[in-house]
Every structure is written in C-alpha cells, then in structure tokens.
XYZ file of C-alpha atoms in Angstrom:
377
model
C -43.386 -42.837 27.602
C -45.068 -39.468 27.842
C -43.690 -38.878 31.290
C -40.190 -39.677 30.057
C -40.492 -37.163 27.232
C -41.737 -34.484 29.654
C -38.731 -34.896 31.942
C -36.122 -35.396 29.218
C -33.129 -33.043 29.229
C -32.088 -32.219 25.672
C -28.817 -30.558 24.471
C -29.276 -27.074 23.013
C -27.299 -24.671 20.909
C -28.217 -21.129 19.957
C -28.465 -20.691 16.179
C -30.578 -17.779 15.129
C -31.671 -18.048 11.496
C -29.896 -15.607 9.211
C -33.269 -14.522 7.847
C -34.184 -13.260 11.331
C -30.976 -11.219 11.522
C -31.566 -9.807 8.036
C -35.145 -8.810 8.989
C -33.796 -7.036 12.067
C -31.285 -5.122 9.939
C -34.045 -4.107 7.559
C -36.226 -2.774 10.377
C -33.308 -0.868 11.972
C -32.562 0.794 8.633
C -36.170 2.057 8.368
C -36.829 3.573 11.771
C -39.488 6.291 11.761
C -38.000 8.689 14.331
C -40.098 10.980 16.547
C -39.239 14.622 17.143
C -37.899 15.813 20.453
C -38.108 18.959 22.604
C -34.846 20.923 23.039
C -32.738 20.627 26.154
C -34.827 17.976 27.932
C -31.990 15.447 28.270
C -33.330 12.314 30.170
C -36.226 14.116 31.888
C -38.679 13.056 29.209
C -37.254 9.625 28.691
C -34.485 8.250 26.510
C -32.946 11.109 24.473
C -33.326 10.979 20.701
C -29.588 11.404 20.074
C -28.575 8.656 22.442
C -31.061 6.187 20.934
C -29.939 7.056 17.429
C -26.387 6.221 18.429
C -27.457 2.864 19.842
C -29.541 1.969 16.778
C -26.664 2.911 14.468
C -24.322 0.735 16.512
C -26.844 -2.164 16.360
C -27.113 -1.693 12.583
C -23.507 -1.155 11.605
C -21.155 -2.480 14.284
C -22.820 -4.951 16.608
C -22.047 -8.670 15.967
C -24.731 -11.046 17.285
C -22.865 -14.071 16.039
C -19.877 -13.276 18.276
C -22.094 -13.166 21.397
C -23.986 -16.262 20.247
C -20.628 -18.070 20.042
C -19.745 -16.981 23.574
C -22.937 -18.592 24.865
C -22.416 -21.699 22.758
C -19.005 -22.202 24.394
C -20.888 -23.473 27.446
C -23.137 -26.565 27.757
C -26.835 -25.704 27.268
C -30.001 -27.721 27.545
C -33.758 -27.551 27.471
C -36.366 -29.454 29.363
C -40.082 -29.196 30.057
C -41.291 -28.279 33.537
C -44.946 -27.666 34.460
C -45.764 -27.633 30.749
C -43.159 -24.922 30.012
C -39.964 -25.271 27.997
C -36.962 -24.161 30.110
C -33.569 -23.395 28.638
C -30.531 -23.433 30.904
C -26.782 -23.545 31.025
C -25.261 -26.287 33.119
C -21.570 -25.769 33.744
C -19.913 -28.343 35.997
C -16.838 -27.326 37.928
C -13.627 -29.332 37.620
C -13.559 -29.374 41.446
C -15.164 -32.593 42.858
C -16.750 -30.848 45.892
C -18.272 -27.887 44.060
C -21.551 -26.557 45.477
C -24.421 -26.425 42.975
C -25.728 -22.889 42.490
C -28.728 -21.804 40.441
C -28.454 -18.199 39.163
C -31.504 -16.307 38.009
C -31.236 -13.320 35.706
C -33.367 -10.184 35.688
C -35.510 -8.252 33.211
C -34.664 -6.988 30.579
C -31.542 -9.139 30.967
C -31.021 -12.752 29.992
C -28.598 -15.610 30.680
C -25.974 -13.401 29.017
C -25.994 -11.503 32.354
C -23.898 -14.280 33.898
C -21.539 -15.322 31.106
C -18.603 -13.342 32.495
C -19.039 -14.957 35.932
C -19.006 -18.572 34.751
C -15.265 -18.987 34.799
C -14.509 -17.381 38.187
C -17.436 -19.114 39.907
C -17.037 -22.615 38.361
C -13.227 -22.753 38.258
C -11.799 -20.354 40.886
C -8.445 -22.216 40.820
C -7.958 -20.957 37.223
C -8.951 -17.422 38.178
C -6.722 -16.814 41.156
C -9.232 -18.049 43.738
C -9.573 -20.854 46.272
C -10.771 -24.105 44.646
C -12.904 -24.845 47.666
C -15.161 -21.972 46.608
C -16.153 -23.665 43.340
C -19.721 -23.921 42.115
C -21.542 -26.189 39.668
C -23.593 -23.568 37.803
C -27.146 -23.830 36.592
C -28.254 -20.656 34.754
C -31.792 -20.875 33.373
C -33.669 -18.544 31.083
C -36.811 -17.307 32.860
C -40.002 -18.862 31.390
C -41.184 -16.537 28.648
C -37.688 -15.099 28.076
C -35.337 -15.672 25.122
C -34.353 -19.315 24.637
C -36.994 -20.710 27.019
C -39.464 -19.483 24.398
C -42.812 -17.828 25.121
C -45.011 -18.958 27.936
C -48.098 -20.777 26.748
C -50.438 -20.258 29.657
C -51.127 -17.573 32.288
C -49.831 -17.552 35.837
C -46.068 -17.687 35.481
C -45.340 -15.464 38.490
C -42.128 -15.499 40.531
C -43.364 -18.246 42.886
C -44.251 -20.577 40.022
C -40.826 -19.938 38.539
C -39.283 -20.830 41.917
C -41.180 -24.090 41.993
C -39.909 -24.873 38.494
C -36.355 -24.232 39.623
C -36.803 -26.613 42.523
C -37.904 -29.237 40.046
C -35.033 -28.469 37.733
C -32.407 -28.884 40.470
C -34.127 -32.169 41.491
C -34.081 -33.336 37.877
C -30.337 -32.610 37.723
C -29.816 -34.773 40.807
C -28.672 -32.057 43.241
C -29.443 -32.857 46.867
C -27.945 -29.617 48.277
C -27.606 -26.313 46.451
C -27.624 -22.550 46.742
C -29.595 -19.908 44.859
C -28.550 -16.470 43.620
C -30.460 -13.816 41.748
C -30.422 -10.227 40.493
C -33.506 -8.085 39.741
C -36.277 -10.594 38.913
C -33.880 -13.233 40.200
C -33.848 -11.492 43.545
C -37.598 -12.143 43.705
C -37.419 -15.752 42.521
C -34.448 -16.918 44.579
C -35.857 -16.316 48.075
C -38.951 -18.266 46.952
C -36.743 -21.176 45.939
C -35.501 -21.205 49.486
C -39.072 -21.111 50.780
C -40.221 -24.006 48.552
C -37.163 -26.203 49.075
C -36.011 -25.662 52.690
C -34.498 -29.126 53.134
C -32.124 -28.848 50.164
C -31.371 -25.119 49.854
C -28.260 -24.146 51.840
C -28.602 -20.394 51.307
C -29.976 -17.639 49.136
C -27.896 -14.767 47.854
C -29.416 -11.717 46.110
C -28.558 -8.199 45.029
C -31.859 -6.672 46.176
C -34.621 -7.439 48.592
C -37.774 -5.716 47.395
C -39.303 -5.087 50.840
C -41.384 -1.925 51.194
C -43.251 -0.048 53.992
C -46.531 -1.625 54.958
C -48.190 1.753 55.709
C -47.875 1.477 59.469
C -46.269 4.753 60.683
C -44.632 2.839 63.550
C -42.317 1.157 61.018
C -40.499 4.446 60.488
C -39.696 5.059 64.161
C -35.994 5.159 64.978
C -34.869 4.247 61.446
C -31.139 4.095 60.960
C -29.387 6.683 58.876
C -28.638 4.028 56.329
C -32.232 3.030 55.959
C -33.381 6.634 55.762
C -30.945 7.201 52.910
C -32.267 4.092 51.179
C -35.857 5.390 51.598
C -34.753 8.732 50.008
C -33.261 6.860 47.058
C -36.519 4.903 46.566
C -38.654 7.989 46.761
C -36.490 9.841 44.260
C -36.418 6.860 41.906
C -40.241 6.511 42.048
C -40.857 10.222 41.637
C -38.671 10.220 38.519
C -40.797 7.647 36.852
C -38.343 4.779 37.494
C -41.158 2.325 38.103
C -43.468 3.514 35.284
C -42.606 0.479 33.075
C -43.469 -1.818 36.017
C -46.941 -0.310 36.410
C -47.773 -0.593 32.712
C -46.397 -4.124 32.299
C -48.357 -5.195 35.359
C -51.559 -3.699 33.956
C -51.734 -4.326 30.156
C -48.816 -6.390 28.893
C -50.609 -7.555 25.773
C -51.334 -3.979 24.537
C -47.711 -3.041 25.051
C -46.481 -6.184 23.313
C -47.871 -5.113 19.898
C -45.610 -2.010 19.858
C -42.483 -3.549 21.405
C -42.537 -6.707 19.337
C -42.991 -4.762 16.061
C -40.240 -2.162 16.422
C -36.698 -2.990 17.496
C -36.024 0.705 18.019
C -39.092 1.011 20.188
C -38.063 -2.087 22.190
C -34.533 -0.705 22.518
C -35.887 2.618 23.896
C -38.132 0.748 26.351
C -35.280 -1.182 27.905
C -32.733 1.656 27.655
C -34.807 3.677 30.058
C -33.557 1.102 32.632
C -30.054 0.551 31.352
C -29.389 4.224 30.578
C -25.622 4.846 30.555
C -24.845 2.316 33.329
C -23.445 -0.267 30.924
C -21.769 -0.406 27.518
C -23.780 -0.569 24.256
C -22.955 -4.227 23.462
C -24.341 -5.319 26.828
C -27.596 -3.480 26.185
C -27.896 -4.767 22.605
C -27.029 -8.371 23.434
C -29.734 -8.606 25.968
C -32.238 -6.671 23.826
C -31.452 -8.894 20.875
C -31.952 -12.102 22.915
C -35.574 -11.085 23.423
C -36.157 -9.650 19.937
C -34.700 -12.590 18.028
C -36.687 -15.159 20.023
C -39.996 -13.237 19.793
C -40.359 -13.287 23.547
C -40.778 -9.582 24.372
C -44.484 -9.899 24.924
C -44.224 -13.112 26.980
C -41.440 -11.671 29.106
C -43.499 -8.779 30.348
C -46.443 -11.036 31.229
C -44.552 -12.060 34.375
C -45.245 -8.549 35.778
C -48.991 -9.113 35.330
C -48.739 -12.572 36.859
C -46.932 -11.230 39.947
C -49.352 -8.349 40.334
C -52.361 -10.731 40.193
C -50.961 -13.762 42.039
C -53.355 -15.287 44.569
C -51.061 -17.430 46.631
C -48.857 -14.796 48.284
C -46.982 -16.225 51.316
C -47.982 -14.957 54.706
C -44.699 -15.431 56.617
C -41.074 -14.506 56.092
C -38.503 -16.690 54.315
C -36.225 -18.642 56.652
C -33.309 -19.747 54.440
C -29.935 -18.175 55.302
C -29.866 -15.015 53.150
C -27.082 -12.818 51.904
C -27.544 -9.406 50.318
C -25.024 -7.447 48.240
C -26.108 -3.845 47.748
C -24.329 -1.901 45.014
C -23.860 1.868 44.946
C -25.940 2.792 41.948
C -28.620 0.221 42.449
C -32.016 0.012 44.120
C -31.143 0.464 47.801
C -32.637 -2.357 49.839
C -33.999 -1.202 53.189
C -32.802 -3.378 56.057
C -35.718 -2.739 58.399
C -38.310 -3.954 55.959
C -36.042 -6.725 54.618
C -35.755 -8.151 58.143
C -39.596 -8.219 58.373
C -39.928 -10.263 55.199
C -36.810 -12.431 55.524
C -36.131 -13.879 58.953
C -32.605 -15.150 58.461
C -30.464 -12.450 56.827
C -26.909 -13.448 57.823
C -24.906 -11.261 55.421
C -25.529 -7.659 54.319
C -22.793 -5.844 52.467
C -22.826 -2.433 50.754
C -20.345 -1.485 48.001
C -19.157 1.869 46.813
C -19.409 0.992 43.129
C -21.510 -1.148 40.845
C -25.049 -0.707 39.644
C -28.231 -2.661 39.042
C -26.135 -4.633 36.508
C -23.435 -5.734 38.928
C -22.728 -9.088 37.139
C -21.496 -6.852 34.308
C -20.062 -3.736 35.877
C -18.829 -5.079 39.273
C -18.242 -8.798 38.649
C -15.215 -8.899 40.983
C -17.244 -7.615 43.939
C -20.184 -9.893 43.236
C -18.002 -12.937 42.853
C -16.197 -12.197 46.063
C -19.453 -11.725 47.944
C -20.964 -14.949 46.616
C -17.775 -16.876 47.562
C -17.731 -15.437 51.109
C -21.421 -15.927 51.728
C -21.562 -19.551 50.658
C -18.170 -20.474 52.241
C -19.814 -20.966 55.631
C -22.811 -22.864 54.279
C -21.254 -25.610 52.240
C-alpha cells in the first residue's frame, strides 16, 4: 500500500489562499526603499526608479488570479518521486502519433515559461502547423520550485532532477520521448538523455553551458563565431552577470532569509536577470509563483547542490542534441559544446530572442523544436 501511495498521480489545481495575496499586498505597500547614487543606471544593479515601477504595477495593476486561471486551463498533477513532491502539467495532443516531450523551465522562471507554447506544440493543426509535428507535453516544476513545494533534503542537483524526470516519464507510460530545456532546463535535459539512452530520442536546449578547461590548446584556430561567443561570455562575467550564481552556490540559506521576507527584495534579485528583456507581467508572474509558494529559499539550493555534487559524469552525452541560440542570450560556444556533447546534430543561431525565448521568440523556438524532432520520431 505504501508503494502505491508513493507512485500515485494526483490531480492538482492552483488555488492560492486569498490571505496570502492580501499579505503580499500589505508587504508591497510598506517597502522600505534604499537611496541611490545619481546617474548610475544599471551599473550598480537594478535602478531604483525601475523597481519602484515594477512594485507599483505588482501592487495596483497585476492580477495573479488571471494567470492562475491560465495555468488551471491545462491538466495538472502531482506525484512523489525520490521522496520529493513533483508538480507537472500533462497535456495530451489530439494527434494519435504525438511524440512525448518533457520541457524543463529555468530559474527564476517556472512552468509559466511554457504556457504560450502549449497550444502550438500539442496541437499544431489548430495553429497552422503540420499535425505530424505534435507533442504530448509534460511540463514539470523543478523540485524546490513553486507548485512542487520546497525540497526536504539536500542533494537535489541537476542530475538528480534528471533521474526524477526519467522516472516521471516511465510512470506516465512513455516508451519513447524527447527532452527540451531552457536555462536550468538546459542543464537537466542533456542529463535525462544520459540517464535514459534507450528511450530518449533526442535532447533540445537553448544553451549548452560548456566552458574552457584551462588548456591553452583549446583556443587554437577558434572560429570567428566561437571567438564572438567567448567575448560575450567575458563581458557578461565582468559585468557581474554571474554574481547571483556564485552567492547561491555558496550560501543559499543566508540569502533565503532576505529574499523570502521581502517581495521587493526578491523582485530586485530576479530583475537583475530579467532586466528589460521581457514585459512586467512575465516577470511578476514568475516571481509571484515562487513567493506565494514559499519556495524562494529551496529554489536556490539547487545551485549549492550542483556546485557540490560528487557524481559528475566523466564522458560526453551521446543523445542526438539540438541547440537553438538566441541573439540576446548566453552564447553557447560550439568548440567546448562538442567536447561535452558528442552528438550535436542541429545548431541554429537566431537574430532575435533572449534568454527568455519561450516568451519573446516563441515562433522561432517552436519552429526549431518541430524541425529538430521531425527526423527523430
């Protein structure tokens, strides 16, 4: 009986208590604002004026219930895997030969990242596409994030998440499937391919986080494209773009006290990544998903888990891999990606889109996904 309860898949619906929304409103109305130096713009972090505008929008105009309803329009479930509650959307295509596809969101995003893609991916016939490109979609919340609830033990690194996803797809009865991911999902999805080589047909990501090993020989005869990507990475790092990563990897618990106590502080912390790349409602919906579920602290523990993981693989991944690189995103470096991933069969660069391509370049991402998996079904 205990085993049955552990593997049970239970229907789920988002319904945030009104008291939690009222508490959020109260906190937003009582922000204790810091001062700011003149004329520093984004060089010192998120500008005071910009954050004030976001907080005011959150307080006076943003409607959580509308976004909650958008999510509740799709079938959602929870189950327990490896002792951890996992929330997921499971949207079956009306097409009988649809390919199962598990899509993993990033941080500080959530399953809301993929809501706009559900229709075109699961029902291409209704969206001007070829019905043979249809997917059965599985979109889980990362352990420790939003509706999956907080993690209850240490060690939930990207590889452990990947093993949980393999179990989830098995539990859903899928014998063949693909994996897609953005940001954190781009770390998890290749590991899904590594852990389930007999069932995974291909892995599609928007980044491959492969870096120089320190061997000077790696830089010999680099292509112009790779040199430009290296320059982008160096500029991003020098500008403090990875500062959040370093702190969350070192002391997530200390940081959690501040972020989980102040919605304005949490909003500033995530806005350093979002900046002006996306519209305010997209920022607030994802930020609210963490705040309202009290999972900010648990979400950043994954960075510590990844930094301290002991079971790092020694060889490259071998699943057929596709990469979609967007213009204003982290620029994956092909030379180092080929070292870590032995079977890259598709590599496309686009002249628009950002790190949040499911939101700001959904047409390009959907087309790339359809094309990549078309030859692997």
